[in-house]
Coordinates of C-alpha atoms in Angstrom, one line a residue:
M457 CA 44.0 -8.4 -82.4
F458 CA 46.9 -6.4 -82.6
A459 CA 47.2 -2.7 -84.4
F460 CA 49.7 -0.7 -85.9
R461 CA 52.3 1.5 -84.2
S462 CA 51.9 4.7 -83.8
K463 CA 53.7 7.2 -83.9
K464 CA 53.3 8.6 -80.7
T465 CA 53.5 5.1 -78.6
T466 CA 57.3 4.8 -80.8
E467 CA 57.7 8.2 -79.1
R468 CA 56.4 7.0 -76.1
R469 CA 58.5 4.1 -75.9
T470 CA 61.5 6.4 -76.6
T471 CA 61.3 8.5 -73.9
M472 CA 60.6 5.8 -71.2
A473 CA 62.9 3.7 -71.9
A474 CA 66.1 5.0 -69.7
A475 CA 63.6 5.7 -67.2
T476 CA 63.0 1.8 -66.5
T477 CA 66.4 0.9 -65.7
S478 CA 65.8 0.5 -61.9
P479 CA 63.4 -1.7 -60.0
E480 CA 61.6 1.8 -58.6
A481 CA 61.1 2.8 -62.3
Q482 CA 59.6 -0.4 -63.5
K483 CA 57.1 -0.6 -60.8
E484 CA 56.2 2.9 -61.4
L485 CA 55.8 2.0 -64.9
L486 CA 53.8 -0.9 -63.9
L487 CA 51.5 0.9 -61.5
A488 CA 50.6 3.3 -63.9
A489 CA 49.9 1.1 -66.4
K490 CA 46.7 -0.1 -64.5
I491 CA 46.4 -3.8 -65.6
H492 CA 46.9 -5.0 -61.9
E493 CA 43.1 -2.9 -61.3
Q494 CA 41.9 -5.3 -63.9
V495 CA 43.3 -8.4 -62.9
G496 CA 42.5 -7.7 -59.4
W497 CA 46.2 -8.3 -58.4
N498 CA 47.0 -5.8 -55.7
W499 CA 50.2 -4.0 -56.7
R500 CA 51.2 -1.5 -54.2
V501 CA 53.8 1.3 -54.1
D502 CA 54.7 0.1 -50.2
V503 CA 55.4 -3.4 -51.4
P504 CA 58.5 -4.7 -53.3
L505 CA 58.5 -5.5 -57.3
G506 CA 59.4 -9.1 -56.5
E507 CA 56.3 -9.8 -54.6
F508 CA 54.1 -8.4 -57.0
P509 CA 51.5 -11.0 -58.4
G510 CA 52.5 -12.7 -61.9
V511 CA 55.9 -10.5 -61.8
S512 CA 58.8 -12.1 -61.6
V513 CA 62.3 -10.2 -61.2
D514 CA 66.3 -11.1 -61.6
G515 CA 68.8 -11.0 -59.4
A516 CA 69.0 -7.0 -59.7
G517 CA 64.8 -6.5 -58.8
L518 CA 64.3 -6.1 -62.8
V519 CA 61.3 -7.1 -63.8
V520 CA 62.2 -10.5 -66.6
G521 CA 59.1 -12.6 -66.5
L522 CA 55.0 -11.3 -66.2
D523 CA 52.4 -14.2 -66.4
F524 CA 48.9 -13.4 -66.8
S525 CA 47.8 -17.0 -66.4
E526 CA 47.4 -17.4 -63.0
Q527 CA 45.3 -14.3 -63.0
R528 CA 41.6 -14.8 -61.6
E529 CA 39.3 -16.2 -64.7
L530 CA 38.1 -13.1 -65.8
E531 CA 34.6 -12.3 -67.6
F532 CA 36.0 -10.1 -70.4
D533 CA 40.0 -9.7 -71.5
L534 CA 42.7 -7.4 -70.1
E535 CA 42.7 -4.2 -72.0
F536 CA 46.2 -2.5 -72.4
D537 CA 48.4 -1.2 -75.1
L538 CA 51.1 -3.6 -75.7
A539 CA 53.9 -0.4 -75.6
V540 CA 53.3 -0.2 -71.7
L541 CA 55.4 -2.9 -71.8
A542 CA 58.1 -1.9 -74.0
P543 CA 60.3 0.2 -71.8
L544 CA 60.8 -3.0 -69.7
T545 CA 64.0 -3.9 -71.3
S546 CA 65.1 -6.6 -69.2
L547 CA 61.8 -8.6 -69.9
Q548 CA 62.4 -12.4 -71.0
V549 CA 59.5 -13.6 -70.2
V550 CA 55.6 -12.8 -71.0
N551 CA 52.5 -14.5 -70.9
F552 CA 49.1 -13.3 -72.6
R553 CA 47.0 -15.6 -71.9
N554 CA 43.3 -13.5 -71.3
C555 CA 44.9 -10.4 -73.0
R556 CA 43.4 -11.0 -76.3
R557 CA 42.2 -7.5 -76.2
A558 CA 45.3 -5.8 -75.7
T559 CA 46.3 -3.4 -78.6
G560 CA 49.5 -2.0 -80.4
D561 CA 52.3 -3.5 -82.4
I562 CA 54.1 -6.4 -81.0
E563 CA 57.3 -4.9 -82.8
V564 CA 57.7 -3.2 -79.5
F565 CA 59.5 -6.3 -78.4
K566 CA 61.4 -6.4 -81.2
G567 CA 65.1 -6.0 -79.8
M568 CA 64.4 -7.6 -76.1
E569 CA 66.3 -10.8 -75.4
L570 CA 62.6 -12.5 -75.1
T571 CA 62.4 -16.2 -74.5
S572 CA 59.3 -17.1 -74.5
L573 CA 56.4 -14.4 -75.9

């Protein structure tokens, strides 16, 4: 179940959107969200974004896909605010398997060219 978007979430999305148009900025955003720590993935600053488990990138190195379906089985669902993904404006495909505890408004993806959610 998704909660309503807060004013703070909207402000954060507006502030961060311009900063995520490079692979480096997108990597920083994903690392700061700490989703990988819940999954047990080894996302690191010294690893190229395209080598992050669960992350697909385009020719420019921008995130075009996030896939949580290949993670190790968890005893719990992933917890994060959908708003942390909103600045990934290059995102096209997201598989939210095992993300039933994610919160936020799905509207944060409005305007993106998602082909699968």
